[in-house]
XYZ file of C-alpha atoms in Angstrom:
686
model
C 39.524 15.294 18.269
C 39.751 18.760 17.021
C 42.049 21.491 18.692
C 40.719 24.934 20.282
C 40.751 27.375 16.968
C 40.296 30.820 18.206
C 37.612 33.872 16.695
C 38.174 37.093 16.615
C 34.466 37.444 17.602
C 35.184 34.894 21.249
C 35.710 37.459 23.727
C 33.373 40.386 22.049
C 30.604 37.506 22.335
C 30.842 35.907 25.652
C 31.606 39.839 27.000
C 27.971 40.192 24.808
C 26.235 37.475 26.520
C 27.235 38.875 29.844
C 26.264 42.358 29.084
C 22.945 41.002 28.295
C 22.507 39.119 31.014
C 22.770 41.756 33.264
C 21.047 43.948 31.040
C 17.804 41.905 30.538
C 17.655 40.782 34.804
C 17.629 44.291 35.916
C 15.163 45.744 33.255
C 12.610 43.372 35.117
C 13.679 44.613 38.002
C 14.096 40.141 39.118
C 15.496 37.657 37.355
C 19.239 36.145 38.621
C 22.137 37.750 36.335
C 25.085 36.050 38.640
C 24.604 32.278 36.192
C 24.450 33.591 33.006
C 27.592 35.703 33.637
C 29.480 33.170 34.531
C 28.547 30.222 32.521
C 29.122 32.208 29.332
C 32.129 31.030 27.988
C 31.371 27.598 28.015
C 27.776 28.461 26.424
C 29.644 30.175 23.640
C 32.138 27.534 22.743
C 28.945 24.748 23.002
C 26.987 26.741 20.714
C 30.072 28.281 18.562
C 31.990 24.688 17.969
C 30.045 21.559 18.767
C 25.917 22.386 19.166
C 24.030 20.898 16.170
C 21.122 22.966 15.931
C 19.172 25.312 13.372
C 17.493 28.116 14.887
C 15.415 28.482 11.230
C 13.547 24.739 12.415
C 13.242 24.641 16.033
C 12.139 21.009 16.010
C 14.449 19.112 13.424
C 14.613 15.775 14.913
C 18.460 15.282 14.892
C 19.832 18.678 16.367
C 21.752 18.888 19.726
C 19.473 18.710 23.077
C 19.980 21.833 25.182
C 18.545 21.465 28.487
C 19.394 24.010 31.501
C 18.602 22.589 34.909
C 19.826 25.334 36.745
C 16.730 27.718 35.955
C 18.278 30.001 37.714
C 20.004 30.798 34.959
C 17.171 31.018 32.014
C 18.511 34.822 31.448
C 21.437 33.335 29.777
C 19.264 30.639 27.327
C 16.906 33.767 26.553
C 20.045 35.649 25.062
C 21.213 32.603 23.241
C 18.017 32.409 21.774
C 18.244 36.193 20.500
C 21.326 35.999 19.431
C 20.830 32.567 17.056
C 17.834 33.847 15.323
C 15.014 32.210 17.177
C 11.645 33.859 16.812
C 13.158 36.147 20.541
C 13.319 39.647 19.748
C 15.142 42.451 21.131
C 12.118 43.415 22.560
C 11.463 39.629 23.998
C 14.666 39.992 26.275
C 13.357 43.683 27.230
C 10.199 42.117 28.426
C 12.100 39.089 30.504
C 9.113 37.952 33.390
C 6.816 40.175 32.493
C 3.206 39.460 31.787
C 2.594 37.151 29.327
C 6.313 37.318 27.175
C 8.046 34.755 25.636
C 10.836 35.272 28.077
C 8.792 33.809 31.494
C 10.900 34.091 34.698
C 11.762 29.853 33.880
C 12.341 28.540 30.805
C 8.865 27.134 29.230
C 8.214 24.573 26.851
C 5.323 25.457 24.025
C 5.619 29.026 24.923
C 9.274 30.506 23.750
C 10.283 28.829 20.588
C 13.383 26.859 20.852
C 12.981 25.810 25.065
C 13.202 21.959 25.170
C 11.919 20.942 28.554
C 10.056 23.161 31.293
C 12.480 23.880 34.131
C 12.720 26.014 36.996
C 12.354 23.673 40.017
C 16.052 22.797 40.710
C 16.625 19.532 39.621
C 14.017 18.667 36.881
C 16.004 19.551 33.964
C 19.132 16.556 35.055
C 16.310 14.484 35.153
C 14.613 15.484 31.754
C 18.202 15.035 29.648
C 18.455 11.916 30.820
C 15.194 10.855 29.219
C 16.282 12.461 26.261
C 19.112 10.470 26.155
C 17.293 7.347 26.598
C 14.732 8.916 23.751
C 17.980 9.824 21.807
C 19.439 6.392 22.101
C 16.387 3.940 22.286
C 15.120 5.478 18.686
C 18.990 5.179 17.399
C 18.651 1.380 18.010
C 15.297 1.093 16.675
C 15.622 2.741 13.003
C 19.556 3.399 12.471
C 21.252 1.658 9.535
C 24.368 0.805 8.728
C 25.387 3.426 6.693
C 22.204 5.784 7.868
C 23.070 7.169 11.183
C 19.971 8.924 11.225
C 19.561 9.774 14.889
C 22.855 10.478 16.627
C 22.317 14.055 18.854
C 23.747 14.876 22.207
C 22.215 15.908 24.707
C 23.687 18.799 26.804
C 22.859 19.444 30.265
C 23.670 22.720 32.282
C 22.922 22.175 35.950
C 24.622 24.032 39.082
C 24.923 22.853 42.662
C 21.373 23.629 43.320
C 20.416 20.477 40.821
C 23.011 18.639 42.498
C 21.462 18.799 45.800
C 17.926 17.734 44.639
C 17.081 13.975 45.136
C 15.579 13.949 42.021
C 19.091 14.649 40.436
C 20.645 11.931 42.293
C 18.118 9.732 41.304
C 18.374 10.338 37.298
C 22.371 10.314 37.550
C 22.321 6.771 38.642
C 20.170 5.342 36.507
C 22.467 7.540 33.378
C 25.042 5.833 34.775
C 23.576 2.729 35.010
C 22.210 2.756 31.529
C 25.418 4.199 30.228
C 24.355 6.731 28.275
C 27.299 8.087 26.356
C 25.374 10.961 24.649
C 24.550 12.491 27.405
C 27.268 15.323 28.925
C 26.411 17.661 31.887
C 28.100 20.664 32.505
C 28.242 21.625 36.343
C 29.003 25.028 36.631
C 30.675 24.914 40.334
C 30.731 28.680 41.014
C 30.644 27.469 45.318
C 27.530 29.958 45.852
C 24.113 29.487 46.626
C 20.509 31.727 47.284
C 22.264 31.432 51.182
C 26.011 32.572 50.469
C 28.711 29.684 50.220
C 27.503 26.576 49.897
C 30.443 25.622 52.541
C 26.918 25.621 54.555
C 25.525 23.011 53.377
C 27.042 20.907 49.932
C 30.377 20.111 50.759
C 30.554 16.559 49.076
C 32.978 15.742 46.693
C 30.986 15.852 43.411
C 33.638 14.345 41.129
C 33.753 11.395 43.441
C 29.914 10.960 43.494
C 29.598 10.467 39.664
C 32.336 8.127 39.373
C 30.228 6.168 41.570
C 27.538 6.272 38.859
C 30.100 5.219 36.384
C 29.876 8.265 34.722
C 32.855 9.906 33.169
C 34.247 12.690 34.988
C 36.295 15.381 33.776
C 37.413 19.032 35.319
C 37.789 22.606 34.158
C 39.919 24.961 36.706
C 39.196 28.404 35.018
C 36.010 28.442 33.087
C 36.222 32.177 33.077
C 38.483 32.810 30.368
C 40.358 28.761 29.517
C 38.651 28.517 26.331
C 40.699 25.859 24.709
C 39.886 23.825 28.104
C 36.814 23.790 27.642
C 36.647 23.124 24.222
C 38.466 20.567 25.457
C 36.812 18.848 27.855
C 33.722 18.603 25.257
C 35.501 17.343 22.319
C 36.690 14.097 25.203
C 33.337 14.109 26.356
C 31.926 13.313 22.649
C 34.602 10.559 22.476
C 33.028 8.391 25.859
C 30.392 6.401 24.094
C 29.592 3.812 26.924
C 29.716 6.594 30.256
C 27.913 9.131 30.052
C 29.936 12.322 31.185
C 29.200 15.607 33.967
C 32.493 18.280 33.215
C 32.990 20.366 36.460
C 33.599 23.609 35.342
C 34.795 25.878 38.263
C 33.490 29.580 37.598
C 32.852 33.041 39.220
C 29.566 33.738 39.518
C 28.867 36.788 38.389
C 32.066 37.000 36.756
C 32.937 41.442 36.140
C 30.350 42.571 38.561
C 31.981 44.261 41.605
C 30.299 41.318 43.334
C 31.297 38.591 41.430
C 31.790 35.440 43.594
C 29.289 36.124 46.087
C 25.885 35.259 46.900
C 24.776 38.949 46.573
C 24.962 38.233 42.536
C 23.380 35.304 42.433
C 18.983 36.085 42.955
C 19.086 40.044 42.746
C 19.628 42.726 39.966
C 22.746 44.679 39.630
C 22.668 48.014 40.254
C 23.457 50.299 37.719
C 27.049 51.410 37.786
C 27.920 48.117 38.699
C 26.213 47.229 35.176
C 28.199 50.269 33.149
C 31.808 49.138 35.147
C 31.324 46.160 33.465
C 30.981 46.412 30.322
C 33.540 49.470 30.310
C 35.569 46.323 31.142
C 34.523 44.238 28.502
C 34.935 47.192 25.936
C 30.962 47.841 25.467
C 29.537 50.626 25.355
C 28.814 51.767 29.469
C 25.338 54.138 28.072
C 24.008 51.410 26.276
C 21.369 48.609 27.027
C 21.595 45.709 25.631
C 23.686 46.287 23.114
C 24.512 43.690 20.952
C 27.870 44.414 18.448
C 27.722 43.241 15.012
C 30.330 40.953 15.337
C 28.480 38.771 18.208
C 25.128 38.778 15.698
C 27.850 38.215 12.847
C 29.047 35.078 14.801
C 25.967 33.566 15.644
C 24.474 34.080 12.208
C 27.365 31.675 10.906
C 26.202 29.194 13.676
C 22.316 29.240 11.861
C 24.320 28.794 8.706
C 26.294 26.147 10.108
C 22.739 24.542 11.345
C 20.752 25.212 8.476
C 23.673 22.625 6.518
C 23.391 19.369 8.917
C 19.764 19.957 8.918
C 19.477 19.890 4.919
C 22.729 17.084 4.653
C 20.194 15.426 7.709
C 16.992 15.693 5.076
C 18.981 14.342 2.066
C 19.959 11.227 3.881
C 16.365 10.797 5.243
C 15.009 10.742 1.918
C 18.206 8.155 0.909
C 16.660 5.937 3.643
C 13.168 5.953 2.982
C 14.440 4.550 -0.896
C 16.229 1.388 1.086
C 13.994 1.362 3.788
C 10.465 2.581 2.692
C 8.574 0.541 5.510
C 11.468 2.208 8.243
C 10.855 5.325 7.267
C 6.910 5.573 6.769
C 7.245 4.680 10.463
C 9.782 6.991 11.527
C 7.839 10.326 10.365
C 4.421 8.631 11.587
C 6.444 8.617 15.099
C 8.039 12.081 14.316
C 4.822 13.381 13.685
C 2.830 11.818 16.540
C 0.691 10.186 14.462
C -1.172 6.928 15.943
C -1.631 4.056 13.801
C -5.118 3.692 12.185
C -7.583 1.746 13.907
C -5.121 1.285 16.748
C -8.672 1.437 18.707
C -9.532 -1.851 17.750
C -7.008 -3.765 19.602
C -8.775 -2.309 23.166
C -10.139 -5.345 24.568
C -14.163 -5.263 25.264
C -15.618 -6.973 28.107
C -19.512 -8.245 28.759
C -20.617 -8.170 32.882
C -20.426 -11.520 32.733
C -16.989 -11.668 32.161
C -15.115 -12.446 35.070
C -13.992 -9.870 38.004
C -10.491 -9.295 37.377
C -8.358 -6.271 39.336
C -8.043 -3.194 37.295
C -4.156 -3.585 37.478
C -4.526 -7.252 36.010
C -7.251 -5.228 32.840
C -4.523 -2.717 32.463
C -1.376 -5.515 31.700
C -4.769 -6.908 29.256
C -4.461 -3.849 27.519
C -0.657 -2.795 27.517
C -0.307 -6.606 26.357
C -2.686 -5.735 23.659
C -1.665 -2.489 22.546
C 2.040 -3.369 22.521
C 2.148 -4.788 19.038
C 0.515 -1.895 17.160
C 2.201 0.227 19.126
C 5.579 0.666 18.991
C 5.987 3.892 20.601
C 5.139 2.821 24.161
C 7.819 2.631 26.072
C 7.356 1.381 29.455
C 8.783 1.317 32.713
C 8.003 0.469 36.827
C 9.737 2.195 39.712
C 11.084 -1.565 41.028
C 7.323 -2.906 41.551
C 7.322 -4.968 38.122
C 5.588 -7.785 39.266
C 2.882 -5.832 41.702
C 1.945 -3.171 39.069
C 2.055 -5.794 35.133
C 3.180 -3.026 33.430
C 6.167 -5.852 31.633
C 4.395 -7.273 27.941
C 4.889 -10.565 28.271
C 8.129 -11.299 25.354
C 8.533 -7.448 26.149
C 12.908 -6.824 25.654
C 14.615 -4.289 28.690
C 16.017 -1.459 27.735
C 19.558 -1.609 28.701
C 22.846 -1.389 27.588
C 24.188 -4.773 25.243
C 26.894 -4.945 27.185
C 24.994 -5.977 30.678
C 23.732 -9.212 29.123
C 19.835 -7.883 30.493
C 18.903 -5.937 26.907
C 19.533 -3.547 24.420
C 18.544 -0.113 23.764
C 15.902 -1.149 21.741
C 14.442 -2.704 24.180
C 10.715 -1.009 25.419
C 10.914 -1.670 29.063
C 13.284 0.205 31.513
C 13.874 -0.453 35.261
C 14.026 1.894 37.379
C 14.649 0.789 40.076
C 13.373 3.071 43.403
C 13.629 6.049 42.100
C 10.000 7.942 41.147
C 10.865 11.411 41.307
C 13.662 10.567 38.925
C 11.214 7.994 36.562
C 9.118 11.314 36.490
C 11.403 13.317 35.286
C 12.721 11.456 32.830
C 9.725 9.963 31.146
C 8.865 14.160 30.469
C 12.369 14.068 28.811
C 11.305 10.931 26.684
C 8.522 12.653 25.661
C 10.322 15.827 25.161
C 12.471 14.219 22.727
C 9.862 13.145 20.154
C 8.197 9.817 19.223
C 7.923 8.040 22.125
C 4.975 7.759 24.581
C 6.229 7.139 28.055
C 4.233 5.331 31.016
C 5.772 4.790 34.224
C 3.628 2.751 37.084
C 4.112 2.593 40.353
C 1.673 2.185 43.319
C -0.833 5.491 43.710
C 0.789 6.445 47.259
C 4.609 6.960 45.996
C 3.666 8.879 42.721
C 3.546 11.606 45.361
C 7.363 10.763 45.703
C 7.399 12.251 42.097
C 4.971 15.287 42.490
C 7.444 17.384 41.361
C 7.812 15.781 38.645
C 3.929 14.836 37.210
C 3.505 19.377 37.527
C 5.659 19.888 35.414
C 4.631 17.165 33.557
C 0.873 18.955 33.850
C 2.522 21.959 32.801
C 4.193 21.099 29.935
C 2.012 19.303 28.322
C 3.873 16.385 28.349
C 1.813 13.206 27.423
C 3.253 10.527 30.352
C 0.798 8.238 31.342
C 1.233 6.635 34.919
C 0.183 3.322 36.147
C -0.338 4.146 39.574
C -1.564 0.460 40.786
C -3.224 -0.168 44.623
C -4.951 2.614 44.736
C -6.567 2.719 47.874
C -7.824 0.793 51.708
C -8.413 -2.080 48.906
C -4.514 -2.896 49.104
C -5.727 -3.917 52.088
C -2.470 -5.225 54.801
C -0.087 -2.727 53.649
C -1.850 -0.021 56.190
C -1.885 3.642 56.197
C 1.647 3.936 55.026
C 0.471 2.816 51.598
C -3.448 3.662 51.241
C -3.583 7.215 49.681
C -6.057 8.666 51.287
C -5.174 12.238 49.937
C -3.493 11.375 46.832
C -6.345 11.711 44.381
C -7.187 14.971 45.234
C -4.001 16.644 45.275
C -3.566 15.455 41.396
C -7.642 15.968 40.417
C -6.782 19.686 41.512
C -3.974 19.757 39.011
C -4.419 21.385 36.026
C -4.131 19.630 32.576
C -3.801 16.185 34.250
C -6.155 13.302 33.220
C -6.708 11.587 36.954
C -8.519 8.331 35.756
C -9.914 5.793 38.685
C -11.497 2.724 36.616
C -14.618 0.272 37.830
C -14.276 -1.983 35.091
C -12.860 -3.266 32.200
C -14.849 -1.248 29.554
C -13.462 1.902 31.654
C -9.933 0.921 31.676
C -10.147 0.509 28.228
C -11.076 3.646 27.943
C -8.750 5.868 29.976
C -5.612 4.136 28.098
C -7.475 5.032 24.811
C -8.150 8.977 25.618
C -4.823 9.214 27.418
C -2.983 7.932 24.225
C -4.980 10.098 22.277
C -4.154 12.983 24.751
C -1.157 14.121 23.248
C -0.679 17.296 25.507
C -2.262 16.074 28.585
C -0.419 13.378 30.963
C -3.048 11.013 32.475
C -2.858 8.584 36.237
C -4.639 5.837 36.488
C -5.582 4.464 39.872
C -5.680 1.112 39.663
C -7.301 -1.618 42.220
C -5.453 -4.495 43.853
C -8.849 -6.090 44.019
C -10.961 -7.309 41.556
C -13.163 -5.904 40.291
C -16.947 -7.192 38.442
C -18.034 -5.862 34.913
C -20.514 -3.061 35.049
C -23.446 -3.886 33.133
C -24.106 -0.628 31.025
C -20.053 0.449 30.908
C -18.751 0.431 27.310
C -15.384 1.898 26.453
C -17.692 4.793 24.513
C -19.560 5.863 27.502
C -16.497 5.722 29.635
C -14.538 7.701 27.120
C -16.695 10.935 28.283
C -15.361 10.953 32.061
C -18.810 9.984 33.596
C -21.942 8.194 32.825
C -25.037 6.508 34.364
C -24.309 2.752 35.467
C -28.168 2.840 36.635
C -30.602 4.643 35.454
C -33.898 5.242 37.012
C -36.607 7.926 35.931
C -38.284 10.122 39.352
C -35.129 9.199 41.403
C -35.220 9.478 44.853
C -31.320 9.203 45.020
C -28.275 9.631 42.683
C -25.098 7.641 43.812
C -22.039 9.367 41.966
C -18.484 6.823 42.306
C -15.482 5.947 40.424
C -13.269 2.861 40.661
C -13.655 -0.436 43.009
C -16.422 1.533 44.569
C -19.056 1.415 41.842
C -20.370 -1.562 42.167
C -20.636 -1.166 45.960
C -22.358 1.649 44.846
C -24.779 -0.522 42.251
C -25.163 -3.255 45.381
C -26.464 -0.158 47.863
C -28.814 1.288 44.704
C -30.141 -2.367 44.459
C -31.396 -3.026 48.195
C -32.545 0.433 48.080
C -34.822 0.060 44.914
C -35.981 -2.578 46.521
C -37.627 -0.943 49.418
C -38.717 1.662 46.911
C -36.220 4.570 47.414
C -35.198 4.876 43.399
C -31.653 5.410 43.295
C -29.547 6.310 39.998
C -25.742 5.229 40.165
C -23.370 7.222 38.267
C -19.617 6.319 37.116
C -17.507 9.198 36.890
C -13.635 7.979 36.394
C -12.203 11.198 34.906
C -13.352 14.452 36.473
C -10.656 16.137 33.768
C -12.866 14.508 30.694
C -16.213 15.157 32.484
C -15.637 18.503 32.941
C -14.800 19.326 29.642
C -18.367 17.224 28.410
C -21.125 19.546 27.071
C -23.649 21.378 29.829
C -26.257 19.680 28.350
C -24.629 16.000 28.439
C -23.204 16.644 31.745
C -26.696 17.734 33.326
C -28.038 14.573 32.146
C -25.489 12.503 34.527
C -25.932 14.699 37.495
C -29.097 16.313 37.287
C -31.275 18.425 39.268
C -34.300 16.687 40.686
C -32.783 14.756 43.705
C -30.207 14.329 45.964
C -26.760 12.720 44.832
C -24.086 11.109 46.901
C -20.299 10.623 46.128
C -18.903 7.649 47.633
C -15.070 6.534 47.691
C -12.774 5.047 49.801
C -10.568 8.334 49.387
C -10.733 11.505 51.068
C -13.869 13.386 49.940
C -12.294 16.360 49.436
C -13.136 17.872 46.010
C -16.597 16.170 45.532
C -18.975 18.634 46.229
C -18.426 20.022 43.020
C -20.757 16.754 41.710
C -22.704 16.045 45.151
C -24.738 17.623 47.711
C -23.321 14.756 49.938
C -20.105 12.982 50.813
C -18.960 10.062 51.497
C -15.671 8.525 52.046
C -12.946 8.332 54.749
C -12.645 10.908 57.223
C -9.047 10.034 58.159
C -6.783 7.224 57.214
C -7.007 3.643 56.337
C -6.292 0.682 58.330
C -4.128 -2.863 58.055
C -5.999 -5.982 57.280
C -7.772 -7.852 54.779
C -9.442 -5.428 52.573
C -12.557 -6.470 53.087
C -12.517 -5.682 56.473
C -11.017 -2.887 55.887
C -14.097 -1.920 53.528
C -16.566 -2.363 56.781
C -14.607 -1.253 59.085
C -15.430 2.375 57.527
C -19.166 1.835 56.514
C -18.083 1.311 52.707
C -20.342 -2.198 51.850
C -23.608 -2.197 49.682
C -25.594 -2.945 53.400
C -24.415 0.142 54.714
C -24.590 2.809 52.264
C -27.660 1.713 51.077
C -28.535 2.884 54.797
C -26.550 6.147 54.217
C -28.339 6.563 51.209
C -31.915 6.349 52.718
C -31.052 8.628 55.086
C -30.058 11.219 52.408
C -33.353 10.873 50.459
C -35.276 11.303 53.296
C -33.785 14.214 54.572
C -33.644 15.962 51.432
C -37.733 14.847 50.544
C -38.752 15.774 54.034
C -37.042 19.584 53.412
C -39.443 20.086 50.574
C -36.596 22.514 48.533
C -36.343 22.135 45.222
C -33.686 20.190 44.866
C -30.611 21.555 41.951
C -27.658 19.885 40.377
C -24.718 20.929 41.730
C -23.068 21.468 38.380
C -25.852 24.738 38.270
C -24.356 27.615 39.303
C -26.067 30.527 40.588
C -23.126 32.833 39.737
C -20.633 32.076 37.021
C -17.001 34.616 37.958
């Protein structure tokens, strides 16, 4: 490990970062100046001495990853990106937190060049960091060869007290320790301040002992304000530990240099003008100039960029040599980095006939995964301790585990997440953010709610994470209302850029995977049944991939029943009874609202057409169904415990009762005499 060599630019660079952070927040009159000012020294040492990044190519695959889990310090990340020469101008810094700027209120991946993951909600970035480290370990085990250490980057995470208070960080940290992720280094900004004041009011645990119990290496720096050699030594020592993740407890003074340093007053409010002027004077910067960057600072950070460009050039040369010796692996790696799926992979999707035996859609999902795994090695699965219920482990697959445990290896494609749904979601976001991997994760649908914060950031960030969510309704039976997800579907259906699928049979399940795997910037939730579902006569993968289609067609209908998942077969049964009574009834399956809404208006109107009332049927809350139907039938409240057939009977979700309800709806609208217009037709569009 090399010793710290001071540079003349160190002090002025750190002062520049602190002053710019204060200026950025002051200009916006909104934000958090304290943490960026306190963490300026460690940020500078990390980037100037350790980080392997090329600002001219922020997507260089073997770059070190940096995650600011503490979203309160976002001004720090923007300042660093500007100094490094990313596509972030001084005008962008001045537009911090302004509408449509490149510097939103919290870092957003895909919006600002150089941001790895979207953070803000505390603790999420910590989980993302674990996911980034998992991805590196996995891809290194798959592709690295003797003499070709192609994928060997580190992931660095800056976290604060608030991050470590969040449960999602605890879940992720616990798993990271078990997985022995020596490529993960977390810097804990121990400044003892949160929004409510001193952390003594709520956070008094021994963080070092906590992380030791997780199996982490724990280091500490007692003077993070100015002891650059100690910071350098700690990071260097962290990199030497190959079998444990490392957390460095860095004691800092929040808002260092401000008149309010060390208090919560500098945490979430801009500094006053006289305070900013005083700290600039203290640091030897022009007090009368805002957004001032000395040439020495720009020069120092330009050198970081040059170093990164040289490292990437060396890596590209190594990659070329790798291609000559291992052409097949080279081609596969490039394909996965590009995010391209193998040619004709869709041919492996299972196809079903109506005469095929009824099966639970969770079982149909297992069959699909088993068929796809050999042709899609980028699939990295896992479950939150429900593998035997979710049916997500492909037979013969190896667990992703530290080789020393004897339980698997890092080339393994199945992660045992334990009972950590929220951590699992945040980790999966990080895995996808790394590149080259499509993660799928699993739990009961009801418990995806535990992970809602991670799912939301997945949708906001465009992470292609596939949730296999089984036991999706009152059909799970005896486990009762605590496990029956009545309101969960509408929660996630309402979320932008999230595809919530509820397939009714085998072809619809294959269609859900088809669209999910092609949707590179959209997460998906596959809502799957515990009970067996018959295969529908009219279903095809092609039809279901449109998100909605006609299952049973008649002309001059009196009623259309639209449904999803396990209730589609019940709707078909009800329609048969109604048609036998002379009430012409169509049936529509709508497995994914999100995908259906993207279809051309002409197609959507052909499926949910005008002319007759539309009745929706789903064994969940009816909320949201008015968008597609005139009348709704579902659950008015919580479910009930008991055999699932009895529970369905209790709530009237049977072919016989829905036929009765359907007749009433058809009669009412016929007696009313007014033309029936499809709910899809809007009188006025905003």
